Amino acid sequence: MNTLFRLLLLLGFISATNAQQNPVFQKLRYDDDVTYLQTDSTKNAYEKIKYIPLSKNSSYFASIGGEARWQYTYTVNDKWGDESDEGDGYLLSRYLLHADVHFGVFRTFVELQSSLANSKIDPSPVDENQLDIHQAFLDIDFIHNKSEQFTLRSGRQEMMYGSQRLVAVREGPNSRLAFDGIKLFYKNRNWQTDAFFTHPIANKTGTFNDEFNENAKFWGSYTVIHKVPVVENIDLYYLGLWKSRSVFDDAIGEETRHSLGTRIWKNKGNWKYDFEALYQFGKISEKTISAWTISSFACYTFENVKFSPEIGLKTEIISGDRHSDDNHLETFNPLYPRGAYFGLVALIGPSNLIDIHPSINFTLTDKLGLGFDYDIFWRQTLSDGLYAPNMQLLYSGKDTTERFIGSQLISNLDYAMNDFLSFTLETGWFNAGSFLKEVGTGKDYFYGALTAQFKF
C-alpha cells in the first residue's frame, strides 16, 4: 500500500502538499463534485483525470475515479461454533472504477466492480463477484443550478436513504448493492423528494453476469425536509417490496410488503440525534403482514475535554412474529439495510430484536480516532427466530423460550493518512447468551479485521 502511494506521488497524481482544494469523496460516488477544477489552469496529473473538459462549454466535461479496498479478517468460532470452532483468516479485496460524463442537460455514469475473496471457504456472491457492471445510468436534467435540481435517472444505480436502516449500498460486505430502475428526484436548499421503481441486483459469481432480477421489485418515495423548527430535519417515506419467494420462521412464499415511516434527526452540533419509527403491512402467501420498529439514537460531544469524547446511546425495538401457525406475520423485514449493521462482520440482522447499544468515541488526533461500543441483544418475541442482515433465518425460535441472545463488544481504531488513504482496525467479541447456547453450540465468537481503503 505504501509503495502504491509513493508511486502515485511520484507520478504527480497526489500532491505532496495539499492542493488548494481536494475532492470530497461522497458515499455515493456519483455525488462527487469536481466543478471547482473548472477554473484551475495548473492541474497536476491527478486533477487532469478528475476534470477533463470536452468543449469550451463548462457543462461539457468528464471525470474518472474509483477505489481499492483490502480487508483481512480473522475469526474464531464462526457462527458461534456451529460452522467452525477453529480460527479462520481470509482476505477480501474490492476494486471500483467509474467514468462520469456530462453533456449539458445529459449525464452518464458507468462504474465497474470487482470483488475477490482469497482463502475464504465457499464465498457467497456478496463476497466474490469477479467483474461486473455495477452502475450504468443516464440522467436528464430538467432543472439544474446551484439552488435547484429536477432530474430523471434511468439505469443501474446505487441508492441510499436516511440512516441506511432500510436502503443502503451494502458498504460493509465486499460487493456493494445496486438497483436497475428509474428515479425521479427534485431538490432545493430546504427539501428533497425522490420517487423510484427498481429491481434490486442479485449478484452472481463470475464475469458480467449480474442480470436483470425478475424475482424482486422495490419502489417508493423518500422526502427529506430541512430547517424544521425544533427538530431540525424530518424524513417521510413509503417503500414497497415484492419478492417471488421469502423465508421467515413462520412463513414461506410470495411477499408483498409496504413500509410507512418517518425519521427526525440532527447531525450537527454537540447534540446529535436520530429517531425513527415505521409500520409495515402486506401479504406473504396467505398470511397478513403487520410489523413495526422504533429506533432512537442520541449522542453528545464534549468539545472542551481532551480527545473530544462523544458519548452515545442507541436503542431499538424491532418486531417479531408473536404466534406460530396463525394467519398473521409480525416479523419485520429491514429490506436492503447496510451490511455491517451491528459491526463489520454483522452476525445479527435487525429483525425480532431488542437492542441496547451504548458507545463512546475519541478524536485522538486530526487523523486518528478510537471508538468502543457495546450491544446487548434479546429476541423481541419468543415465537420467532434469529435472522441475519439479509433476512436468512439463522435459528428457529419455535422450540425454545430463551430470550437473551448475547452481548457484543467492538473496538475501532481509524487512521486517515490523507484525503485518499485510510486504515481501520476493528475487533469484536460476541458473548453468546442463553438462546444461542440452547439452539446451537453457543460458543463465544471473536473477530479482528484490518481494512485499507484508497480512493481517487
Coordinates of C-alpha atoms in Angstrom, one line a residue:
M1 CA 0.0 0.0 0.0
N2 CA 2.8 2.5 0.9
T3 CA 4.5 1.5 -2.4
L4 CA 1.3 2.3 -4.4
F5 CA 1.0 5.6 -2.6
R6 CA 4.6 6.6 -3.3
L7 CA 4.2 5.6 -6.9
L8 CA 1.2 7.9 -7.3
L9 CA 3.1 10.6 -5.5
L10 CA 6.0 10.4 -8.0
L11 CA 3.6 10.3 -11.0
G12 CA 2.0 13.5 -9.7
F13 CA -1.4 12.0 -9.1
I14 CA -1.3 13.1 -5.5
S15 CA 0.5 16.3 -4.5
A16 CA 3.0 16.1 -1.7
T17 CA 1.4 19.2 -0.2
N18 CA -2.3 19.8 0.0
A19 CA -3.9 21.2 -3.2
Q20 CA -5.9 24.3 -3.0
Q21 CA -8.9 22.0 -2.7
N22 CA -9.1 18.3 -2.9
P23 CA -12.2 16.4 -4.0
V24 CA -14.5 15.2 -1.2
F25 CA -15.3 11.6 -1.8
Q26 CA -19.0 11.0 -1.2
K27 CA -20.6 7.7 0.0
L28 CA -22.4 7.7 -3.4
R29 CA -19.5 8.5 -5.8
Y30 CA -21.8 9.9 -8.4
D31 CA -22.4 12.8 -6.0
D32 CA -18.7 13.8 -6.1
D33 CA -18.3 17.4 -7.1
V34 CA -15.3 18.3 -9.2
T35 CA -16.5 21.5 -10.8
Y36 CA -14.1 23.6 -8.6
L37 CA -11.4 22.4 -11.1
Q38 CA -13.1 24.2 -14.0
T39 CA -11.1 27.4 -13.4
D40 CA -7.8 25.7 -12.3
S41 CA -5.3 26.1 -15.1
T42 CA -2.4 24.5 -13.3
K43 CA -3.7 21.0 -12.8
N44 CA -1.4 18.1 -11.8
A45 CA -1.8 14.6 -13.3
Y46 CA -4.5 13.6 -10.8
E47 CA -6.6 16.7 -11.2
K48 CA -6.4 16.3 -15.0
I49 CA -8.3 12.9 -14.8
K50 CA -10.8 14.3 -12.3
Y51 CA -11.8 17.1 -14.6
I52 CA -11.5 16.5 -18.4
P53 CA -13.0 19.4 -20.4
L54 CA -14.9 18.2 -23.5
S55 CA -15.6 21.6 -25.1
K56 CA -15.3 25.3 -24.3
N57 CA -18.7 24.9 -22.6
S58 CA -18.0 24.3 -18.9
S59 CA -21.1 22.0 -18.7
Y60 CA -19.4 19.5 -21.0
F61 CA -16.7 17.6 -19.0
A62 CA -15.8 14.1 -17.8
S63 CA -14.3 12.7 -14.6
I64 CA -12.6 9.4 -13.7
G65 CA -12.4 7.9 -10.2
G66 CA -12.5 4.8 -8.2
E67 CA -11.3 3.0 -5.1
A68 CA -9.4 -0.1 -4.0
R69 CA -10.2 -1.8 -0.6
W70 CA -8.3 -4.6 1.0
Q71 CA -9.8 -6.2 4.2
Y72 CA -8.2 -9.1 6.1
T73 CA -10.4 -10.8 8.7
Y74 CA -9.6 -13.4 11.2
T75 CA -12.5 -15.2 13.1
V76 CA -12.8 -17.8 15.8
N77 CA -15.9 -19.9 16.4
D78 CA -17.7 -19.0 13.2
K79 CA -21.5 -18.8 13.7
W80 CA -20.9 -19.3 17.4
G81 CA -19.0 -22.6 16.9
D82 CA -21.7 -24.3 14.7
E83 CA -19.7 -24.0 11.5
S84 CA -16.2 -23.9 12.8
D85 CA -14.6 -23.9 16.3
E86 CA -11.2 -23.0 14.9
G87 CA -9.5 -19.8 13.7
D88 CA -10.0 -18.8 10.1
G89 CA -8.5 -16.0 8.2
Y90 CA -9.3 -14.6 4.7
L91 CA -8.7 -11.6 2.5
L92 CA -11.4 -9.6 0.7
S93 CA -10.5 -7.2 -2.0
R94 CA -12.7 -4.8 -3.9
Y95 CA -12.0 -2.6 -6.8
L96 CA -14.3 0.1 -8.3
L97 CA -13.6 2.2 -11.4
H98 CA -16.0 4.8 -12.7
A99 CA -16.3 7.4 -15.5
D100 CA -18.7 10.3 -15.2
V101 CA -19.5 12.2 -18.4
H102 CA -21.6 15.4 -18.5
F103 CA -23.1 16.8 -21.8
G104 CA -25.1 19.8 -20.6
V105 CA -28.6 18.5 -19.5
F106 CA -27.4 14.9 -20.1
R107 CA -25.1 13.0 -17.9
T108 CA -24.0 9.3 -17.9
F109 CA -22.2 7.4 -15.1
V110 CA -20.6 4.0 -15.6
E111 CA -18.9 2.0 -12.8
L112 CA -17.2 -1.4 -12.8
Q113 CA -16.9 -3.5 -9.7
S114 CA -14.6 -6.4 -9.0
S115 CA -14.9 -8.3 -5.6
L116 CA -12.5 -11.1 -4.8
A117 CA -12.3 -13.4 -1.8
N118 CA -9.0 -15.2 -1.0
S119 CA -8.8 -18.1 1.4
K120 CA -12.5 -17.9 2.3
I121 CA -14.3 -21.2 2.2
D122 CA -17.3 -21.2 -0.1
P123 CA -17.7 -17.5 -0.6
S124 CA -21.1 -16.1 -1.5
P125 CA -21.6 -13.7 -4.5
V126 CA -21.7 -10.8 -1.9
D127 CA -18.0 -11.7 -1.1
E128 CA -16.8 -12.7 -4.6
N129 CA -18.1 -11.3 -7.9
Q130 CA -15.1 -11.3 -10.2
L131 CA -16.1 -8.4 -12.6
D132 CA -19.4 -6.8 -13.5
I133 CA -21.1 -3.5 -14.4
H134 CA -22.1 -2.1 -11.1
Q135 CA -23.6 1.1 -12.2
A136 CA -24.7 2.4 -15.7
F137 CA -27.3 5.2 -15.8
L138 CA -28.4 8.2 -17.8
D139 CA -29.5 11.5 -16.2
I140 CA -31.7 14.1 -17.9
D141 CA -31.8 17.4 -16.0
F142 CA -34.9 19.4 -16.4
I143 CA -33.6 21.9 -13.9
H144 CA -30.0 22.1 -12.6
N145 CA -28.4 25.1 -10.9
K146 CA -26.9 25.9 -7.6
S147 CA -30.2 26.2 -5.8
E148 CA -32.5 23.7 -7.5
Q149 CA -32.3 20.4 -9.4
F150 CA -35.0 18.3 -11.1
T151 CA -33.7 15.1 -12.7
L152 CA -34.8 11.8 -14.3
R153 CA -32.4 8.9 -13.8
S154 CA -32.7 5.6 -15.7
G155 CA -30.5 2.5 -15.5
R156 CA -28.4 0.6 -12.9
Q157 CA -27.7 2.8 -9.9
E158 CA -26.9 2.8 -6.2
M159 CA -29.4 4.2 -3.7
M160 CA -29.0 5.2 -0.1
Y161 CA -31.6 6.9 2.2
G162 CA -31.7 8.1 5.8
S163 CA -29.7 6.3 8.4
Q164 CA -29.3 3.3 6.0
R165 CA -31.5 1.1 8.2
L166 CA -33.7 0.3 5.1
V167 CA -31.9 1.3 1.9
A168 CA -28.1 1.2 1.7
V169 CA -25.3 0.5 -0.7
R170 CA -24.1 -2.5 1.5
E171 CA -20.7 -0.9 2.1
G172 CA -19.6 -3.3 4.8
P173 CA -19.6 -6.5 2.7
N174 CA -17.4 -6.9 -0.3
S175 CA -19.9 -6.3 -3.1
R176 CA -21.9 -3.1 -3.0
L177 CA -25.6 -3.2 -3.9
A178 CA -27.2 -1.6 -6.9
F179 CA -30.7 -1.4 -8.5
D180 CA -32.0 -1.5 -12.0
G181 CA -34.7 1.1 -12.5
I182 CA -35.8 4.7 -12.8
K183 CA -35.8 7.5 -10.3
L184 CA -37.2 11.0 -10.5
F185 CA -35.8 13.4 -7.9
Y186 CA -36.2 17.1 -7.0
K187 CA -34.2 19.1 -4.5
N188 CA -33.6 22.6 -3.4
R189 CA -32.0 24.3 -0.4
N190 CA -34.7 23.2 2.1
W191 CA -36.1 19.9 0.9
Q192 CA -35.6 16.9 -1.4
T193 CA -38.0 14.2 -2.7
D194 CA -37.3 11.1 -4.7
A195 CA -39.7 8.6 -6.4
F196 CA -38.4 5.4 -7.8
F197 CA -39.2 1.9 -9.2
T198 CA -36.4 -0.7 -9.3
H199 CA -35.3 -4.3 -9.4
P200 CA -32.5 -4.9 -6.9
I201 CA -29.5 -6.7 -8.4
A202 CA -28.8 -10.3 -7.3
N203 CA -25.1 -10.7 -7.6
K204 CA -23.7 -13.8 -9.2
T205 CA -20.2 -15.1 -9.0
G206 CA -18.5 -14.7 -12.4
T207 CA -17.9 -12.1 -15.0
F208 CA -20.5 -9.7 -16.5
N209 CA -23.4 -12.0 -15.5
D210 CA -25.4 -9.8 -13.0
E211 CA -28.6 -10.0 -15.0
F212 CA -31.9 -8.2 -14.6
N213 CA -33.6 -9.6 -11.5
E214 CA -37.2 -10.6 -12.1
N215 CA -37.7 -12.1 -8.7
A216 CA -37.7 -8.9 -6.7
K217 CA -39.2 -5.4 -7.1
F218 CA -38.5 -2.3 -4.9
W219 CA -40.3 1.0 -5.3
G220 CA -41.3 4.0 -3.2
S221 CA -40.7 7.7 -2.4
Y222 CA -38.5 9.4 0.1
T223 CA -38.7 13.0 1.2
V224 CA -36.3 15.0 3.4
I225 CA -37.2 18.4 4.8
H226 CA -34.5 20.6 6.3
K227 CA -34.6 23.6 8.7
V228 CA -37.7 22.4 10.5
P229 CA -38.3 24.4 13.7
V230 CA -37.3 22.5 16.9
V231 CA -36.5 19.1 15.3
E232 CA -34.1 20.3 12.5
N233 CA -34.8 17.6 9.9
I234 CA -37.7 15.3 9.1
D235 CA -37.8 12.3 6.7
L236 CA -41.1 11.0 5.4
Y237 CA -41.2 7.8 3.2
Y238 CA -43.1 5.0 1.7
L239 CA -41.3 1.9 0.5
G240 CA -42.8 -1.1 -1.4
L241 CA -41.3 -4.6 -1.8
W242 CA -42.3 -7.6 -3.8
K243 CA -40.3 -10.9 -3.8
S244 CA -41.3 -14.1 -5.5
R245 CA -40.1 -16.1 -2.5
S246 CA -39.3 -15.0 1.1
V247 CA -38.5 -17.3 4.0
F248 CA -39.3 -16.5 7.6
D249 CA -39.6 -18.7 10.7
D250 CA -43.4 -19.0 10.3
A251 CA -44.0 -18.1 6.6
I252 CA -42.6 -19.0 3.2
G253 CA -43.9 -17.7 -0.1
E254 CA -44.5 -14.7 -2.3
E255 CA -44.2 -11.5 -0.3
T256 CA -45.7 -8.0 -0.9
R257 CA -44.8 -5.6 1.8
H258 CA -45.4 -1.9 2.3
S259 CA -43.5 0.3 4.7
L260 CA -44.6 3.7 6.0
G261 CA -42.2 5.7 8.2
T262 CA -40.7 8.9 9.5
R263 CA -37.4 10.0 10.9
I264 CA -36.4 13.0 12.9
W265 CA -32.7 13.8 13.0
K266 CA -29.9 16.3 13.7
N267 CA -26.3 15.6 12.7
K268 CA -24.6 18.9 13.6
G269 CA -23.5 20.5 16.8
N270 CA -22.7 19.0 20.2
W271 CA -26.0 17.2 20.5
K272 CA -26.9 14.8 17.7
Y273 CA -29.9 12.6 17.5
D274 CA -31.8 10.2 15.2
F275 CA -35.3 8.9 16.0
E276 CA -37.2 6.7 13.5
A277 CA -40.5 4.8 13.5
L278 CA -42.2 2.8 10.8
Y279 CA -45.0 0.3 10.2
Q280 CA -45.2 -2.5 7.6
F281 CA -48.2 -4.2 6.2
G282 CA -49.0 -6.5 3.3
K283 CA -49.2 -10.2 2.5
I284 CA -47.0 -13.3 2.3
S285 CA -48.5 -16.4 0.9
E286 CA -51.9 -16.5 2.8
K287 CA -50.7 -14.6 5.8
T288 CA -51.3 -10.9 6.6
I289 CA -48.2 -8.8 7.5
S290 CA -48.3 -6.4 10.4
A291 CA -44.8 -5.4 11.6
W292 CA -43.0 -2.4 13.1
T293 CA -39.9 -0.9 14.5
I294 CA -38.9 2.0 16.7
S295 CA -35.3 3.3 16.9
S296 CA -33.6 6.1 18.9
F297 CA -30.1 7.4 19.0
A298 CA -28.7 10.4 20.8
C299 CA -25.1 11.4 21.4
Y300 CA -23.2 14.4 22.9
T301 CA -19.7 15.6 22.1
F302 CA -17.6 17.2 24.8
E303 CA -15.6 19.6 22.7
N304 CA -13.6 21.2 25.5
V305 CA -12.5 17.9 27.0
K306 CA -9.2 16.2 25.8
F307 CA -9.8 13.9 22.8
S308 CA -13.4 15.3 22.5
P309 CA -15.2 12.2 23.7
E310 CA -18.6 11.5 22.1
I311 CA -21.0 9.5 24.3
G312 CA -24.0 7.9 22.6
L313 CA -26.9 5.6 23.3
K314 CA -28.9 3.7 20.7
T315 CA -31.9 1.6 21.4
E316 CA -34.1 -0.4 19.0
I317 CA -37.3 -2.5 19.3
I318 CA -37.9 -4.5 16.1
S319 CA -41.0 -6.7 15.9
G320 CA -41.0 -10.5 15.6
D321 CA -43.8 -12.9 15.0
R322 CA -45.9 -13.3 18.1
H323 CA -47.7 -16.6 17.3
S324 CA -46.7 -19.5 15.2
D325 CA -49.1 -21.2 12.8
D326 CA -51.7 -18.4 12.6
N327 CA -52.8 -16.2 9.7
H328 CA -50.5 -13.3 10.7
L329 CA -46.8 -12.5 10.3
E330 CA -45.3 -9.8 12.5
T331 CA -41.7 -10.3 11.6
F332 CA -40.1 -7.0 10.5
N333 CA -38.3 -7.0 7.2
P334 CA -35.4 -4.5 7.0
L335 CA -35.5 -4.5 3.2
Y336 CA -32.0 -3.6 2.0
P337 CA -30.1 -2.3 5.1
R338 CA -26.4 -1.6 5.4
G339 CA -24.5 -4.8 5.6
A340 CA -22.4 -4.1 8.6
Y341 CA -25.5 -3.4 10.8
F342 CA -24.0 -4.5 14.2
G343 CA -20.3 -4.4 13.5
L344 CA -18.2 -5.2 10.4
V345 CA -18.9 -9.0 10.5
A346 CA -22.6 -8.4 11.0
L347 CA -23.7 -11.6 12.7
I348 CA -27.2 -10.4 13.5
G349 CA -29.8 -8.6 11.4
P350 CA -32.4 -6.1 12.5
S351 CA -35.5 -8.3 12.9
N352 CA -37.2 -9.7 16.0
L353 CA -34.8 -7.8 18.2
I354 CA -34.4 -5.6 21.3
D355 CA -31.1 -3.9 21.3
I356 CA -29.4 -1.5 23.8
H357 CA -26.3 0.0 22.4
P358 CA -24.1 2.5 24.3
S359 CA -20.9 3.8 22.7
I360 CA -18.0 6.2 23.2
N361 CA -15.7 7.7 20.6
F362 CA -12.5 9.7 20.9
T363 CA -10.7 12.0 18.5
L364 CA -7.1 11.3 19.4
T365 CA -5.6 13.5 16.7
D366 CA -6.9 15.1 13.4
K367 CA -6.2 11.8 11.7
L368 CA -6.7 9.2 14.4
G369 CA -10.0 8.1 16.0
L370 CA -10.8 5.4 18.6
G371 CA -14.2 4.1 19.4
F372 CA -15.9 1.4 21.6
D373 CA -19.5 0.2 21.5
Y374 CA -21.4 -2.4 23.4
D375 CA -24.5 -4.2 22.2
I376 CA -27.0 -6.2 24.3
F377 CA -29.5 -8.3 22.3
W378 CA -32.8 -10.0 23.1
R379 CA -35.4 -11.6 21.0
Q380 CA -38.5 -9.3 20.8
T381 CA -40.9 -12.3 20.7
L382 CA -40.3 -15.9 21.9
S383 CA -42.1 -17.5 18.9
D384 CA -39.8 -16.1 16.2
G385 CA -36.2 -16.9 15.4
L386 CA -32.9 -15.1 14.8
Y387 CA -32.1 -13.6 11.4
A388 CA -29.0 -12.4 9.5
P389 CA -28.9 -8.9 7.9
N390 CA -30.1 -10.4 4.6
M391 CA -33.0 -12.0 6.4
Q392 CA -31.6 -15.5 6.2
L393 CA -33.1 -17.5 9.2
L394 CA -30.1 -18.4 11.4
Y395 CA -32.0 -20.2 14.1
S396 CA -35.7 -21.0 14.6
G397 CA -37.3 -19.8 17.8
K398 CA -40.2 -22.3 17.9
D399 CA -38.5 -24.8 20.2
T400 CA -37.0 -22.6 22.9
T401 CA -38.3 -20.0 25.4
E402 CA -34.9 -18.4 25.9
R403 CA -35.0 -14.6 25.1
F404 CA -31.4 -13.4 25.7
I405 CA -29.2 -13.7 22.5
G406 CA -26.0 -12.3 23.9
S407 CA -23.8 -9.2 24.1
Q408 CA -21.2 -7.8 21.8
L409 CA -18.2 -5.6 22.4
I410 CA -16.5 -3.8 19.5
S411 CA -13.5 -1.5 19.2
N412 CA -12.5 0.6 16.2
L413 CA -9.2 2.4 15.5
D414 CA -9.4 4.6 12.4
Y415 CA -6.4 6.3 10.8
A416 CA -6.9 8.7 7.9
M417 CA -3.4 9.1 6.4
N418 CA -4.7 11.8 4.0
D419 CA -7.7 12.6 1.8
F420 CA -7.1 9.4 -0.3
L421 CA -5.9 6.7 2.0
S422 CA -7.3 5.4 5.3
F423 CA -6.9 2.4 7.6
T424 CA -9.3 0.8 10.1
L425 CA -8.6 -1.9 12.7
E426 CA -11.8 -3.4 14.2
T427 CA -12.0 -6.2 16.8
G428 CA -15.1 -7.8 18.2
W429 CA -16.2 -10.3 20.9
F430 CA -19.7 -11.7 20.9
N431 CA -20.6 -13.4 24.2
A432 CA -23.2 -16.0 23.4
G433 CA -26.3 -15.9 25.5
S434 CA -28.8 -18.5 26.7
F435 CA -30.7 -18.5 23.4
L436 CA -27.6 -19.3 21.3
K437 CA -26.5 -22.0 23.8
E438 CA -29.8 -23.7 23.6
V439 CA -30.3 -23.7 19.8
G440 CA -26.7 -24.3 18.9
T441 CA -23.2 -24.8 20.1
G442 CA -23.3 -21.3 21.7
K443 CA -19.6 -20.6 21.8
D444 CA -18.3 -17.0 22.1
Y445 CA -17.3 -15.5 18.7
F446 CA -14.2 -13.4 18.1
Y447 CA -13.0 -11.5 15.1
G448 CA -10.4 -9.0 14.1
A449 CA -10.3 -7.1 10.8
L450 CA -7.8 -4.7 9.2
T451 CA -9.1 -2.6 6.3
A452 CA -7.1 -0.4 4.0
Q453 CA -9.0 1.8 1.6
F454 CA -7.6 4.0 -1.2
K455 CA -9.9 6.4 -3.1
F456 CA -9.2 8.7 -6.1

